[in-house]
Short mmCIF file of C-alpha atoms in Angstrom, two decimals:
data_model
loop_
_atom_site.label_atom_id
_atom_site.label_comp_id
_atom_site.label_asym_id
_atom_site.label_seq_id
_atom_site.Cartn_x
_atom_site.Cartn_y
_atom_site.Cartn_z
CA MET A 654 -4.94 -116.48 62.71
CA LEU A 655 -3.82 -119.04 59.98
CA ARG A 656 -4.61 -122.27 60.82
CA GLY A 657 -2.78 -125.70 59.92
CA LEU A 658 0.11 -123.86 58.65
CA ARG A 659 3.68 -125.32 60.05
CA ARG A 660 6.48 -122.57 60.54
CA LYS A 661 8.85 -124.54 58.62
CA ASP A 662 6.63 -124.70 55.51
CA PHE A 663 6.71 -120.93 55.48
CA LEU A 664 10.62 -120.93 55.39
CA ALA A 665 10.99 -123.50 52.92
CA ARG A 666 9.66 -121.17 50.56
CA LYS A 667 11.70 -119.18 48.20
CA PRO A 668 11.60 -115.43 47.83
CA SER A 669 9.26 -113.88 45.82
CA CYS A 670 11.80 -111.23 44.76
CA VAL A 671 15.23 -110.51 44.89
CA PHE A 672 15.37 -106.36 44.83
CA TYR A 673 18.62 -106.55 47.33
CA GLY A 674 20.89 -107.53 44.18
CA ALA A 675 20.08 -104.23 42.19
CA MET A 676 18.52 -101.88 44.82
CA GLN A 677 20.60 -99.14 45.23
CA ASN A 678 18.18 -96.11 45.76
CA PHE A 679 16.42 -96.35 48.85
CA SER A 680 14.97 -92.80 48.47
CA GLY A 681 11.16 -92.29 48.58
CA VAL A 682 8.46 -93.16 51.03
CA TRP A 683 9.05 -96.53 53.07
CA THR A 684 5.46 -97.43 55.18
CA ALA A 685 6.19 -98.64 58.53
CA LEU A 686 3.00 -101.10 58.21
CA ILE A 687 0.89 -101.64 60.86
CA THR A 688 -0.22 -105.42 61.58
CA PRO A 689 -4.11 -105.29 61.49
CA MET A 690 -5.59 -107.50 64.45
CA THR A 691 -8.36 -108.37 66.20
CA GLU A 692 -8.86 -109.89 69.65
CA LEU A 693 -8.29 -113.64 68.11
CA GLY A 694 -5.12 -112.76 66.20
CA VAL A 695 -3.67 -111.24 63.26
CA ASP A 696 -6.16 -110.13 60.35
CA TYR A 697 -4.37 -110.98 56.97
CA ASP A 698 -7.25 -109.70 54.96
CA ALA A 699 -7.06 -106.43 56.10
CA LEU A 700 -2.95 -106.84 55.96
CA GLN A 701 -3.62 -107.64 52.46
CA ASN A 702 -5.66 -104.71 51.90
CA LEU A 703 -3.36 -102.46 53.51
CA VAL A 704 -0.07 -103.92 51.37
CA GLU A 705 -2.21 -103.54 48.17
CA SER A 706 -3.18 -99.75 48.89
CA GLN A 707 0.49 -98.80 49.70
CA MET A 708 1.41 -100.15 46.25
CA ARG A 709 -1.63 -98.02 44.61
CA ALA A 710 -0.34 -95.22 46.12
CA GLY A 711 3.08 -95.68 44.69
CA VAL A 712 5.24 -95.83 47.81
CA LYS A 713 9.25 -97.51 47.33
CA GLY A 714 8.76 -99.87 49.72
CA VAL A 715 7.18 -101.53 53.12
CA ILE A 716 8.19 -102.59 56.19
CA ALA A 717 6.63 -105.40 58.25
CA VAL A 718 6.72 -106.23 62.20
CA GLY A 719 8.83 -102.99 62.93
CA THR A 720 7.73 -100.69 65.96
CA THR A 721 4.50 -99.95 64.12
CA GLY A 722 4.00 -103.45 63.59
CA GLU A 723 4.02 -104.27 67.21
CA SER A 724 6.68 -106.57 66.94
CA PRO A 725 7.12 -106.74 70.69
CA THR A 726 3.76 -108.58 71.04
CA LEU A 727 4.05 -111.12 68.11
CA ASP A 728 4.95 -114.42 68.58
CA PRO A 729 8.36 -116.08 66.95
CA VAL A 730 5.69 -117.72 64.58
CA GLU A 731 3.34 -114.90 63.90
CA HIS A 732 6.33 -112.65 63.50
CA VAL A 733 7.82 -114.55 60.49
CA VAL A 734 4.10 -115.47 59.03
CA VAL A 735 3.42 -111.65 58.87
CA ILE A 736 6.65 -111.02 56.92
CA LYS A 737 5.81 -114.16 54.59
CA LYS A 738 2.27 -112.72 53.96
CA THR A 739 3.62 -109.22 53.63
CA ILE A 740 5.87 -110.67 50.70
CA GLU A 741 3.03 -112.87 49.36
CA TYR A 742 0.80 -109.34 49.11
CA ALA A 743 3.22 -107.52 47.70
CA ARG A 744 3.72 -110.08 44.85
CA GLY A 745 7.09 -108.93 43.97
CA LYS A 746 5.77 -105.17 43.18
CA ILE A 747 8.02 -103.67 45.61
CA PRO A 748 10.69 -104.86 48.26
CA VAL A 749 9.30 -105.64 51.65
CA PHE A 750 11.80 -105.24 54.47
CA ALA A 751 11.63 -106.97 58.16
CA GLY A 752 11.71 -105.72 61.37
CA THR A 753 14.54 -108.07 62.99
CA GLY A 754 16.11 -105.75 66.10
CA SER A 755 16.39 -106.96 69.52
CA ASN A 756 18.36 -106.04 72.53
CA CYS A 757 19.68 -109.46 72.27
CA THR A 758 22.39 -109.98 69.68
CA THR A 759 21.97 -113.97 69.49
CA GLU A 760 17.97 -113.41 68.74
CA ALA A 761 18.46 -110.28 66.40
CA VAL A 762 20.80 -112.66 64.28
CA HIS A 763 18.34 -115.42 64.59
CA LEU A 764 15.20 -113.29 63.39
CA THR A 765 17.27 -111.61 60.31
CA ARG A 766 18.03 -115.37 59.05
CA GLU A 767 14.82 -116.59 59.52
CA ALA A 768 13.39 -113.21 57.78
CA ASP A 769 15.94 -113.55 55.17
CA GLU A 770 15.19 -117.42 54.50
CA ALA A 771 11.32 -116.54 54.51
CA GLY A 772 12.04 -113.98 51.60
CA ALA A 773 12.63 -110.54 53.01
CA ASP A 774 14.50 -107.99 50.53
CA GLY A 775 16.07 -106.40 53.49
CA PHE A 776 16.07 -105.67 57.33
CA LEU A 777 15.04 -102.79 59.67
CA VAL A 778 17.32 -103.05 62.60
CA VAL A 779 16.84 -101.03 65.75
CA ALA A 780 19.51 -100.37 68.06
CA PRO A 781 19.41 -102.77 71.30
CA TYR A 782 17.21 -101.29 73.55
CA TYR A 783 17.37 -101.48 77.63
CA ASN A 784 21.04 -102.93 77.74
CA LYS A 785 22.06 -99.19 76.92
CA PRO A 786 25.51 -100.56 75.38
CA SER A 787 28.43 -98.38 74.54
CA GLN A 788 29.18 -97.44 70.73
CA GLN A 789 31.19 -100.13 70.41
CA GLY A 790 28.78 -103.03 71.67
CA VAL A 791 26.31 -101.32 69.08
CA PHE A 792 28.97 -101.80 66.36
CA LEU A 793 29.79 -105.49 67.38
CA HIS A 794 25.85 -106.19 67.57
CA MET A 795 25.28 -104.80 64.41
CA SER A 796 28.27 -106.46 62.57
CA GLU A 797 27.11 -109.61 64.01
CA ILE A 798 23.75 -108.97 62.08
CA ALA A 799 25.51 -107.70 58.79
CA LYS A 800 27.59 -110.89 58.77
CA CYS A 801 24.43 -113.02 58.55
CA THR A 802 23.10 -111.84 55.20
CA LYS A 803 24.26 -110.19 52.24
CA LYS A 804 20.78 -107.88 51.61
CA PRO A 805 20.40 -104.32 52.74
CA ILE A 806 20.25 -103.16 56.44
CA ILE A 807 18.68 -99.99 57.45
CA LEU A 808 19.84 -98.93 60.87
CA TYR A 809 17.31 -97.51 62.96
CA SER A 810 18.45 -95.01 65.53
CA ILE A 811 15.45 -94.15 67.97
CA PRO A 812 17.02 -92.87 71.18
CA GLY A 813 13.68 -91.77 72.77
CA ARG A 814 12.48 -95.65 72.77
CA CYS A 815 15.82 -97.08 72.82
CA GLY A 816 17.82 -95.07 75.61
CA ILE A 817 20.75 -94.86 73.29
CA GLU A 818 21.36 -93.62 69.73
CA ILE A 819 23.45 -95.18 66.88
CA SER A 820 25.91 -92.47 66.36
CA ASN A 821 27.09 -91.16 63.13
CA ASP A 822 30.41 -92.87 63.69
CA THR A 823 29.01 -95.89 64.39
CA ALA A 824 26.97 -96.10 61.47
CA LEU A 825 29.56 -95.06 59.08
CA ARG A 826 32.32 -97.60 60.72
CA LEU A 827 29.34 -100.14 59.95
CA ARG A 828 29.15 -98.94 56.39
CA ASP A 829 32.78 -99.03 55.62
CA LYS A 830 33.07 -102.46 56.77
CA PHE A 831 29.79 -104.08 55.54
CA LYS A 832 28.42 -102.68 52.25
CA ASN A 833 24.73 -104.03 52.99
CA VAL A 834 24.78 -101.84 56.15
CA CYS A 835 23.44 -98.91 53.45
CA VAL A 836 20.58 -96.93 55.07
CA MET A 837 20.14 -95.09 58.59
CA LYS A 838 16.72 -94.31 59.65
CA GLU A 839 16.83 -91.40 62.01
CA ALA A 840 14.47 -90.62 64.60
CA GLY A 841 16.21 -88.65 67.05
CA GLY A 842 14.92 -85.52 66.11
CA ARG A 843 17.95 -83.70 65.26
CA VAL A 844 18.70 -81.90 62.02
CA GLU A 845 22.47 -81.47 62.76
CA LYS A 846 22.69 -85.23 63.14
CA VAL A 847 21.23 -85.90 59.75
CA ALA A 848 22.90 -82.79 58.09
CA ASP A 849 26.17 -84.31 59.76
CA LEU A 850 25.94 -87.91 58.26
CA CYS A 851 24.78 -86.98 55.05
CA ALA A 852 27.87 -84.74 54.38
CA ARG A 853 30.40 -87.54 55.79
CA ALA A 854 28.63 -90.43 54.43
CA ASP A 855 29.36 -89.01 50.55
CA SER A 856 26.38 -90.71 49.02
CA LYS A 857 27.94 -94.33 50.96
CA MET A 858 24.64 -94.35 53.09
CA THR A 859 21.41 -92.98 52.37
CA VAL A 860 19.47 -91.18 55.54
CA LEU A 861 16.04 -91.63 55.93
CA SER A 862 13.52 -89.68 58.26
CA GLY A 863 11.79 -91.46 61.19
CA ASP A 864 9.71 -89.04 62.15
CA ASP A 865 6.94 -87.87 59.53
CA GLY A 866 6.91 -84.33 60.92
CA LEU A 867 10.56 -84.10 60.43
CA THR A 868 10.62 -85.16 56.87
CA VAL A 869 11.12 -81.79 55.09
CA ASP A 870 13.20 -80.58 57.50
CA PHE A 871 15.45 -83.99 57.25
CA MET A 872 15.35 -83.70 53.58
CA LYS A 873 16.42 -79.88 53.32
CA ALA A 874 19.74 -81.29 55.41
CA GLY A 875 20.11 -84.47 53.14
CA ALA A 876 18.03 -87.22 53.87
CA LYS A 877 16.04 -88.70 50.78
CA GLY A 878 12.98 -89.59 52.19
CA VAL A 879 10.97 -91.19 55.27
CA VAL A 880 10.00 -94.29 56.75
CA SER A 881 6.51 -93.07 57.47
CA VAL A 882 3.71 -93.94 60.24
CA ALA A 883 1.15 -91.55 58.66
CA SER A 884 1.32 -93.51 55.25
CA ASN A 885 -0.42 -96.13 56.47
CA LEU A 886 -3.56 -94.05 56.22
CA ILE A 887 -2.49 -91.04 53.88
CA PRO A 888 0.03 -92.75 51.55
CA GLU A 889 -0.64 -90.58 48.55
CA THR A 890 0.06 -87.43 50.58
CA MET A 891 3.33 -88.98 51.57
CA VAL A 892 4.46 -89.83 48.32
CA GLU A 893 3.65 -86.11 47.42
CA LEU A 894 5.42 -84.65 50.08
CA VAL A 895 8.50 -86.63 49.61
CA SER A 896 8.67 -85.99 46.17
CA LEU A 897 8.14 -82.21 46.32
CA CYS A 898 11.22 -82.43 48.53
CA ALA A 899 13.10 -83.90 45.96
CA LYS A 900 12.07 -81.77 43.49
CA ARG A 901 13.51 -79.01 46.07
CA ASP A 902 10.12 -77.29 45.51
CA TRP A 903 10.55 -76.05 49.35
CA LYS A 904 7.66 -73.47 49.43
CA ALA A 905 5.14 -76.18 48.14
CA ALA A 906 6.36 -79.05 50.69
CA GLU A 907 6.48 -76.60 53.68
CA SER A 908 2.82 -75.58 52.77
CA LEU A 909 1.92 -79.24 52.91
CA ASN A 910 3.73 -79.97 55.43
CA GLU A 911 1.84 -77.32 57.79
CA LYS A 912 -1.27 -78.65 56.43
CA LEU A 913 -0.41 -82.08 58.17
CA ARG A 914 1.41 -80.91 61.23
CA GLY A 915 -1.60 -81.50 63.46
CA PHE A 916 -2.32 -84.50 62.18
CA PHE A 917 1.18 -85.76 62.70
CA LYS A 918 1.51 -84.71 66.17
CA SER A 919 -1.76 -86.48 66.86
CA LEU A 920 -0.28 -89.61 65.51
CA PHE A 921 2.20 -89.18 68.41
CA ILE A 922 -0.22 -88.25 71.35
CA GLU A 923 -0.42 -91.54 72.52
CA PRO A 924 2.16 -94.46 72.19
CA ASN A 925 2.72 -95.72 68.33
CA PRO A 926 0.68 -97.42 66.72
CA VAL A 927 -2.33 -96.87 69.16
CA PRO A 928 -3.07 -93.86 67.23
CA ILE A 929 -2.21 -94.62 63.82
CA LYS A 930 -4.73 -97.78 64.30
CA ALA A 931 -7.64 -95.57 65.71
CA ALA A 932 -7.14 -93.58 62.53
CA MET A 933 -7.57 -96.21 60.02
CA ARG A 934 -10.84 -97.23 62.03
CA ILE A 935 -12.19 -93.69 61.85
CA ALA A 936 -11.31 -93.53 58.10
CA GLY A 937 -12.47 -97.00 57.52
CA ALA A 938 -9.29 -98.28 56.15
CA ILE A 939 -9.39 -101.31 58.64
CA PRO A 940 -12.22 -102.79 60.62
CA ASN A 941 -10.47 -102.85 63.74
CA PRO A 942 -8.08 -100.87 65.82
CA HIS A 943 -6.99 -103.49 68.19
CA VAL A 944 -3.92 -103.37 69.67
CA ARG A 945 -1.98 -105.86 72.38
CA LEU A 946 -1.33 -105.55 75.87
CA PRO A 947 0.60 -103.77 77.17
CA LEU A 948 -0.78 -101.11 74.56
CA CYS A 949 -4.46 -100.49 74.90
CA ALA A 950 -7.31 -98.08 73.61
CA MET A 951 -6.85 -94.28 73.19
CA SER A 952 -8.37 -92.63 76.13
CA PRO A 953 -11.72 -90.65 74.78
CA ASP A 954 -10.29 -87.15 74.85
CA ASN A 955 -7.22 -87.87 72.95
CA LEU A 956 -9.11 -89.86 70.36
CA GLU A 957 -11.13 -86.56 70.02
CA ILE A 958 -8.16 -84.72 69.42
CA LEU A 959 -7.22 -87.31 66.54
CA LYS A 960 -10.73 -86.98 65.26
CA SER A 961 -10.30 -83.25 64.92
CA GLU A 962 -6.96 -83.54 63.12
CA MET A 963 -8.28 -85.78 60.65
CA LYS A 964 -11.53 -83.48 60.04
CA ASN A 965 -8.70 -80.56 59.39
CA ILE A 966 -7.35 -82.55 57.11
CA GLY A 967 -10.17 -83.93 55.40
CA ILE A 968 -10.05 -87.61 56.27
CA ALA A 969 -12.64 -87.64 58.67
CA LYS A 970 -16.51 -86.40 58.80
#
């Protein structure tokens, strides 16, 4: 961990870049970054290497401290420092969005303001989990967050984790009232929901797949890219997949997707980000696959399945 650094020192620094002023195109690959760790704390050297590998691969942007970044187990100081260091490592070359969602509205507003001051270019805001609010509650929750920043907000609908979705009606209500609520990360697994939102949004809201394995299907339905877990390890391949979809070369895209299908599935054989961290360690991309409790290391049987799928696509011996 960084030592001798005060939280207010990070918050006082100016943002490294201001993509939010002109950024209108949210298509492409956005990597939901892992937070590399050891038993002692965040491994910032590994994080820097990871961010640099993403830039070399040509991803559109990166997202720090989302679910894949283990936001639930980073303490409040770490949360902001990881965002700030990710911005520093990106060097203004790609936008850095910050995960600032919570099931407590005041906490989500607080996190968003702190990440804004720390220099984040936008925010990924998950539906309020556990509380299971009504869609009116979701609308009011997201409205408070949208009012506290002028930077872009990606709504994140993942009912499998949250117990509720962000409905298309709610997303469009938010987009009509707040112009910075301009992207939906859809991880509900329903192609018809994506198709409906894309048709009704009339280009006012970009939809991104929240599931690597559904990227092709979602882009056929009108999505413009993916917030990817797999791209932590195979960013070039994910950029290629999304590029093929954007060119509507569906035959080539489906062929590549079929090759990756088993690997995509193995990344969720245990809770994210346990498998992706294990895969990155196997491939030598990070020195340590450590996750924080209540997450724990993969079972030996599932680890063998992951290794087998990695061998099938040529990223493990």
